[in-house]
PDB file of C-alpha atoms in Angstrom:
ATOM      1  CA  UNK K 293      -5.182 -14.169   0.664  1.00 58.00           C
ATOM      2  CA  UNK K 294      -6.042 -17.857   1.300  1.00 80.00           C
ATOM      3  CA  UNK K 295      -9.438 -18.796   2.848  1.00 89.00           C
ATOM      4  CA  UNK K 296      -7.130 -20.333   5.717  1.00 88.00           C
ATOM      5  CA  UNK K 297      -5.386 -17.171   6.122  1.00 91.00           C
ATOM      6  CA  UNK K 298      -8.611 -15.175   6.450  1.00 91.00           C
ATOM      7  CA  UNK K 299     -10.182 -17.931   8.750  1.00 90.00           C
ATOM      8  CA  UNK K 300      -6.642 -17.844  10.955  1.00 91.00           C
ATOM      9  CA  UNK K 301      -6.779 -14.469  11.370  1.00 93.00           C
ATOM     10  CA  UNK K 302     -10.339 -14.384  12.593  1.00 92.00           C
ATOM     11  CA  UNK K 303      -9.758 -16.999  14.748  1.00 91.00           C
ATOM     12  CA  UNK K 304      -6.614 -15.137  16.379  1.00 92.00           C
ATOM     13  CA  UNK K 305      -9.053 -11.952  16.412  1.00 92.00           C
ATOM     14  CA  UNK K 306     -12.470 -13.343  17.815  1.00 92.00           C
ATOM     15  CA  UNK K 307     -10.513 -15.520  20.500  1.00 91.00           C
ATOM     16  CA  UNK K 308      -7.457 -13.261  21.122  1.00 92.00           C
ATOM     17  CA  UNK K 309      -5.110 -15.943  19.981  1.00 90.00           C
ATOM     18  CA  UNK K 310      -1.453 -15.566  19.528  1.00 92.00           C
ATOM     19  CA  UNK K 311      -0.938 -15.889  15.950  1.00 93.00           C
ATOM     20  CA  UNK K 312       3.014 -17.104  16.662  1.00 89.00           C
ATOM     21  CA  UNK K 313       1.558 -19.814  19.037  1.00 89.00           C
ATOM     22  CA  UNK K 314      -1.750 -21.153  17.364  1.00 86.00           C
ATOM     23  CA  UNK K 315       1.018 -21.561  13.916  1.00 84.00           C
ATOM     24  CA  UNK K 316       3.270 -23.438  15.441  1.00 86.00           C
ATOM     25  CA  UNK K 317       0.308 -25.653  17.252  1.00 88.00           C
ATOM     26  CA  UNK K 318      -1.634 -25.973  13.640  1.00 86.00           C
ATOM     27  CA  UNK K 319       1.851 -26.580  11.915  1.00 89.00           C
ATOM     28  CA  UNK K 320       1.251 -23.982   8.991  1.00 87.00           C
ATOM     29  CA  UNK K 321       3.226 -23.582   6.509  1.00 90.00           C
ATOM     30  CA  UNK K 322       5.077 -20.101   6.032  1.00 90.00           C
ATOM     31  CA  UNK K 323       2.812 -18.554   3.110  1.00 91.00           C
ATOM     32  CA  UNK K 324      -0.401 -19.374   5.276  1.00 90.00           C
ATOM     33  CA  UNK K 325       1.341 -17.700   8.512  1.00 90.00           C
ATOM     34  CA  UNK K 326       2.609 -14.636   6.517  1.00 92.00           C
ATOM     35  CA  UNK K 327      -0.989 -13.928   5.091  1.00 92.00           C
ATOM     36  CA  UNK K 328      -2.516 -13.805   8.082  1.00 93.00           C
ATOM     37  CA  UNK K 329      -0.244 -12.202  10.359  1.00 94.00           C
ATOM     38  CA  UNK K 330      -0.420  -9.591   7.007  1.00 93.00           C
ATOM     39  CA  UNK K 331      -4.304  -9.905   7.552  1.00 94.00           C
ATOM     40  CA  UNK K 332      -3.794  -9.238  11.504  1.00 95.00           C
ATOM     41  CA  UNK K 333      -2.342  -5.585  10.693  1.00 94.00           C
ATOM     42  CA  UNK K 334      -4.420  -4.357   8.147  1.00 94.00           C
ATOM     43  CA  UNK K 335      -7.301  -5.382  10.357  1.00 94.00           C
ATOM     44  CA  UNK K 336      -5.807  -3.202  13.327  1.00 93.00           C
ATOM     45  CA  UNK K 337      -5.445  -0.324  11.146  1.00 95.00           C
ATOM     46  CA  UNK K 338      -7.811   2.535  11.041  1.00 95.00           C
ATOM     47  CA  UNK K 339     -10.137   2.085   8.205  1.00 96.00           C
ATOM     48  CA  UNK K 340      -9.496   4.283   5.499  1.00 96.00           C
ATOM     49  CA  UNK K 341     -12.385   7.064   4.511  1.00 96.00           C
ATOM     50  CA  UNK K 342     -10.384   8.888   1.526  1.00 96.00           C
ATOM     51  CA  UNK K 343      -9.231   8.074  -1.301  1.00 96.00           C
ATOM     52  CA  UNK K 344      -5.422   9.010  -1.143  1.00 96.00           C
ATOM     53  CA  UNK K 345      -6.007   6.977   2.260  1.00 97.00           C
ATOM     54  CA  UNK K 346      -6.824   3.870   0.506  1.00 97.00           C
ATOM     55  CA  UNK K 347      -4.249   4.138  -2.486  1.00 97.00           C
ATOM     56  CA  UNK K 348      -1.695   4.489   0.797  1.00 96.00           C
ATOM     57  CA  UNK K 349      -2.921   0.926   1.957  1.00 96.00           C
ATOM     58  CA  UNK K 350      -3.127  -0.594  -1.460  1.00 96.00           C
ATOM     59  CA  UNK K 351       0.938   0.978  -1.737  1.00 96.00           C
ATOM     60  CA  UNK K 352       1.366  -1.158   1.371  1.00 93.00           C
ATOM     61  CA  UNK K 353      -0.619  -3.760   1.455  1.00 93.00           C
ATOM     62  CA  UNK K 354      -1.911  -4.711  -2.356  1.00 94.00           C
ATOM     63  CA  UNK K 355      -5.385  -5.107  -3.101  1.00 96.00           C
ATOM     64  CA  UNK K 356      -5.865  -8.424  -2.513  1.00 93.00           C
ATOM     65  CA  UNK K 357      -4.662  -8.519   1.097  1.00 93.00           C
ATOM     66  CA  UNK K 358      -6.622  -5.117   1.610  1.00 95.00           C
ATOM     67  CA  UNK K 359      -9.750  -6.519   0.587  1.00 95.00           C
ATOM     68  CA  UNK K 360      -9.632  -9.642   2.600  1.00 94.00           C
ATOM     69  CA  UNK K 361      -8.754  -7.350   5.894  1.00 95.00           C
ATOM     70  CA  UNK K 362     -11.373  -4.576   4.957  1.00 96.00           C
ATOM     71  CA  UNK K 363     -13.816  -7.547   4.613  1.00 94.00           C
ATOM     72  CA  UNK K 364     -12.742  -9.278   7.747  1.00 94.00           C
ATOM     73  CA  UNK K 365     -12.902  -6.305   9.849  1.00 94.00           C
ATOM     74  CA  UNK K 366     -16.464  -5.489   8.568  1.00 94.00           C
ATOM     75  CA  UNK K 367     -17.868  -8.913   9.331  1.00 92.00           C
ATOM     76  CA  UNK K 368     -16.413  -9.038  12.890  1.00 89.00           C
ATOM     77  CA  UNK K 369     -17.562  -5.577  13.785  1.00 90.00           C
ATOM     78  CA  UNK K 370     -21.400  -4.272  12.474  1.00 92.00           C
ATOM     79  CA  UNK K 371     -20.256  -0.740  13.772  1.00 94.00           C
ATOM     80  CA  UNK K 372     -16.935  -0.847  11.017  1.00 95.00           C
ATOM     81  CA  UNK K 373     -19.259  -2.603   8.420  1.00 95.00           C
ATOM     82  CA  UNK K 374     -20.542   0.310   6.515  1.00 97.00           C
ATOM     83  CA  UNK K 375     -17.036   2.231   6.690  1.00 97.00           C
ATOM     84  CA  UNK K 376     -15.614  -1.208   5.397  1.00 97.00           C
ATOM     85  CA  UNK K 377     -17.958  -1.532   2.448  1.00 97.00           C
ATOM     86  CA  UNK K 378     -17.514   2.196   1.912  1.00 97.00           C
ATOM     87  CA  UNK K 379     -13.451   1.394   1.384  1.00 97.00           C
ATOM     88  CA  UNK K 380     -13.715  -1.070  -0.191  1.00 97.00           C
ATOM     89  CA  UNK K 381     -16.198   0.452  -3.082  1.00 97.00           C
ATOM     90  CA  UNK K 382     -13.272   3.248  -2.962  1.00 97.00           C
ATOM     91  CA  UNK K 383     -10.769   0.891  -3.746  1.00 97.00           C
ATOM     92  CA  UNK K 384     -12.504  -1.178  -6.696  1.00 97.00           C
ATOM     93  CA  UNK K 385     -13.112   2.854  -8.158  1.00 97.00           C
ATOM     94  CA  UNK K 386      -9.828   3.398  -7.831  1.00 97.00           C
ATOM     95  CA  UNK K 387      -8.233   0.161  -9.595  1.00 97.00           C
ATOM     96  CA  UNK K 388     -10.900   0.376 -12.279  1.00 97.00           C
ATOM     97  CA  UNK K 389      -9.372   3.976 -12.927  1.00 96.00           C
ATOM     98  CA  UNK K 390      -6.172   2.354 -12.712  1.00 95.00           C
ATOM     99  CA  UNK K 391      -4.625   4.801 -10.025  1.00 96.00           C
ATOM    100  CA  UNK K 392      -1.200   4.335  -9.224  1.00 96.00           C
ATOM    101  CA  UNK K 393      -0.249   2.762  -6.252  1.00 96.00           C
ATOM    102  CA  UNK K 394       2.994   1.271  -6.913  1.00 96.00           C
ATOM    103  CA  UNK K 395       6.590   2.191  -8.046  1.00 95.00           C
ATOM    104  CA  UNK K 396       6.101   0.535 -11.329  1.00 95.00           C
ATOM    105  CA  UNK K 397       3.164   2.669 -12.109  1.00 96.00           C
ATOM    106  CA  UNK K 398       5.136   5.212 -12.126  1.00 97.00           C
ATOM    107  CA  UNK K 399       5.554   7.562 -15.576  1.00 97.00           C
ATOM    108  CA  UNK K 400       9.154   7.682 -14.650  1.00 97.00           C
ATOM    109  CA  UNK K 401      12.019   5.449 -13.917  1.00 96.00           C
ATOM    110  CA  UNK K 402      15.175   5.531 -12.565  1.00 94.00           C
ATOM    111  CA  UNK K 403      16.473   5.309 -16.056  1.00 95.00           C
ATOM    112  CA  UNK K 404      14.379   8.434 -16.643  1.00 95.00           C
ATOM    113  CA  UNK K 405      15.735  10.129 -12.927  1.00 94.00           C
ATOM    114  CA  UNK K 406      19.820   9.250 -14.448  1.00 93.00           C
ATOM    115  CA  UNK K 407      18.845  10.997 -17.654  1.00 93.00           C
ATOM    116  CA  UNK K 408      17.238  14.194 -16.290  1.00 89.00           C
ATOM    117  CA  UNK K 409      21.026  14.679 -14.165  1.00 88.00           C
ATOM    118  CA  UNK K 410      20.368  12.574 -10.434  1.00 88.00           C
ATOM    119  CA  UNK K 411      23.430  10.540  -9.774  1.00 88.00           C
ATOM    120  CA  UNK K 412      22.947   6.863  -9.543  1.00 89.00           C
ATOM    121  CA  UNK K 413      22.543   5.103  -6.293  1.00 90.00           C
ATOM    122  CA  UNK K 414      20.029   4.706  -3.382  1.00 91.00           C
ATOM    123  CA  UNK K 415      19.323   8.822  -3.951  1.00 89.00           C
ATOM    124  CA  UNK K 416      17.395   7.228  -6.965  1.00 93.00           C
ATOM    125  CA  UNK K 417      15.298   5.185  -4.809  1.00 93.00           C
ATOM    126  CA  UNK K 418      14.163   7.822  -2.620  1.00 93.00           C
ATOM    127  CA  UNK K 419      13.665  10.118  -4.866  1.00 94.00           C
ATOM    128  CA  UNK K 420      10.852   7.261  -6.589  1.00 96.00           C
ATOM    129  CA  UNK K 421       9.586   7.069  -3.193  1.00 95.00           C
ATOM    130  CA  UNK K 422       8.892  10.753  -2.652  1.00 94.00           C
ATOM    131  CA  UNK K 423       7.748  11.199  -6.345  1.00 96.00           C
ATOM    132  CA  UNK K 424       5.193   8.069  -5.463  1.00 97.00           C
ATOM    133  CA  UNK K 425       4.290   9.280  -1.907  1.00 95.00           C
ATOM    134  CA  UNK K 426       3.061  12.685  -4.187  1.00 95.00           C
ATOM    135  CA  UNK K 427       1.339  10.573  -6.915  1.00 97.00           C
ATOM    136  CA  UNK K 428      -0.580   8.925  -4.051  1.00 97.00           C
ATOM    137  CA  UNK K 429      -2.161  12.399  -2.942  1.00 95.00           C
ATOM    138  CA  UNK K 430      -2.705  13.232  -6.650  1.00 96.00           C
ATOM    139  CA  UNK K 431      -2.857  10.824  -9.319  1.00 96.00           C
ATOM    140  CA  UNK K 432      -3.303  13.339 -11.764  1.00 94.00           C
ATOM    141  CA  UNK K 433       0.195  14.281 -11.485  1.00 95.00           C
ATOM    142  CA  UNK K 434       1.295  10.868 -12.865  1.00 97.00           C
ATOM    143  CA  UNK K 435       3.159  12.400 -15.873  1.00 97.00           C
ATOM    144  CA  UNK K 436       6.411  12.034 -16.888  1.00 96.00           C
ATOM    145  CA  UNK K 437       6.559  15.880 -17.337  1.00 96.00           C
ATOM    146  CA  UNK K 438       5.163  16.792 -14.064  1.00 96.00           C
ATOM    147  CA  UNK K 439       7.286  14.417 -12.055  1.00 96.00           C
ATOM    148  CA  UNK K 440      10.243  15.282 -13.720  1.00 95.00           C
ATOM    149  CA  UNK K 441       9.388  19.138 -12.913  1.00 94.00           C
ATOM    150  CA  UNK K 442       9.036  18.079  -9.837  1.00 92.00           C
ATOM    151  CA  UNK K 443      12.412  16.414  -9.288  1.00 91.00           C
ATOM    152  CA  UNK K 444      14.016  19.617 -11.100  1.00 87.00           C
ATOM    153  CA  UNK K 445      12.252  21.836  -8.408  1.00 87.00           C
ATOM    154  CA  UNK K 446      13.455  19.794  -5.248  1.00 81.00           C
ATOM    155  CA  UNK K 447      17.179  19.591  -7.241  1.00 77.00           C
ATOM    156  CA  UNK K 448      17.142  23.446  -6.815  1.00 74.00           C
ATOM    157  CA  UNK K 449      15.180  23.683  -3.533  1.00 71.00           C
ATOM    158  CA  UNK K 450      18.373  21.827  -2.160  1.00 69.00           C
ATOM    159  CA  UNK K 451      21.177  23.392  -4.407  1.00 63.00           C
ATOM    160  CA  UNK K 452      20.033  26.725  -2.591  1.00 62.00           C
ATOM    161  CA  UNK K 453      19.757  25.410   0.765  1.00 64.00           C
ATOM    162  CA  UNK K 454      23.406  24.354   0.682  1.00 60.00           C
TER     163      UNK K 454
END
């Protein structure tokens, strides 16, 4: 995030500013607004104390933005400061591991999804989603194998359901 993101959004939280209002009063441009009203709800989030926590955030959020609000929120609060430092030492850990936190980090595809019998269309999607939201609780089962045993399992979970 931009240093005039981070110094909006601590301006909006230290004085209780309306974002909407104090943007159109500054005249900011639309990337500078979006950061910070990005900024503005990571900050009000709880601050994440496990891992799968923090690869949740970085899913939502991206580290960049994550790190600016994790910083932010530990400089305008001493009591959040040492559970801020403590997520964000989580997060570098888990980017230097190289965690997945994103659809494209993925070991499969939709392409891959097609092949192993799902029928194209937004069932695809969700299916990446769900595969992801598990990959996010264990990143140990990123493997094209395992997620594809995975999608095999729910496929028959539902064929006997119906």
């Amino acid at each position: 995030s931009s240093q005039r993101a981070v110094r909006l959004a601590a301006l909006c939280l230290l004085t209780g500013s309306d974002l909407e209002e104090l943007g159109l009063r500054l005249r900011l441009d639309r990337r500078t607004y979006k950061e910070a009203a990005g900024l503005l709800l990571e900050v009000s989030q709880p601050i994440p104390t496990a891992e799968y926590q923090v690869r949740r955030r970085l899913c939502k959020a991206g580290p960049t933005l994550l790190s600016c609000a994790l910083r932010l929120r530990g400089d305008l609060s001493s009591s959040d400061a040492p559970a801020a430092a403590s997520a964000v030492q989580m997060m570098r850990r888990i980017l230097r591991r190289g965690d997945p936190y994103r659809l494209e980090m993925l070991a499969v595809t939709g392409e891959d999804l097609i092949q192993a019998g799902l029928v194209p269309g937004p069932r695809i999607k969700r299916t990446l989603l769900e595969l992801l939201d598990a990959v996010l609780e264990n990143p140990g089962c990123n493997q094209k194998e395992t997620l594809l045993r995975l999608v095999h399992a729910r496929k028959n979970e539902e064929s006997a359901l119906r």
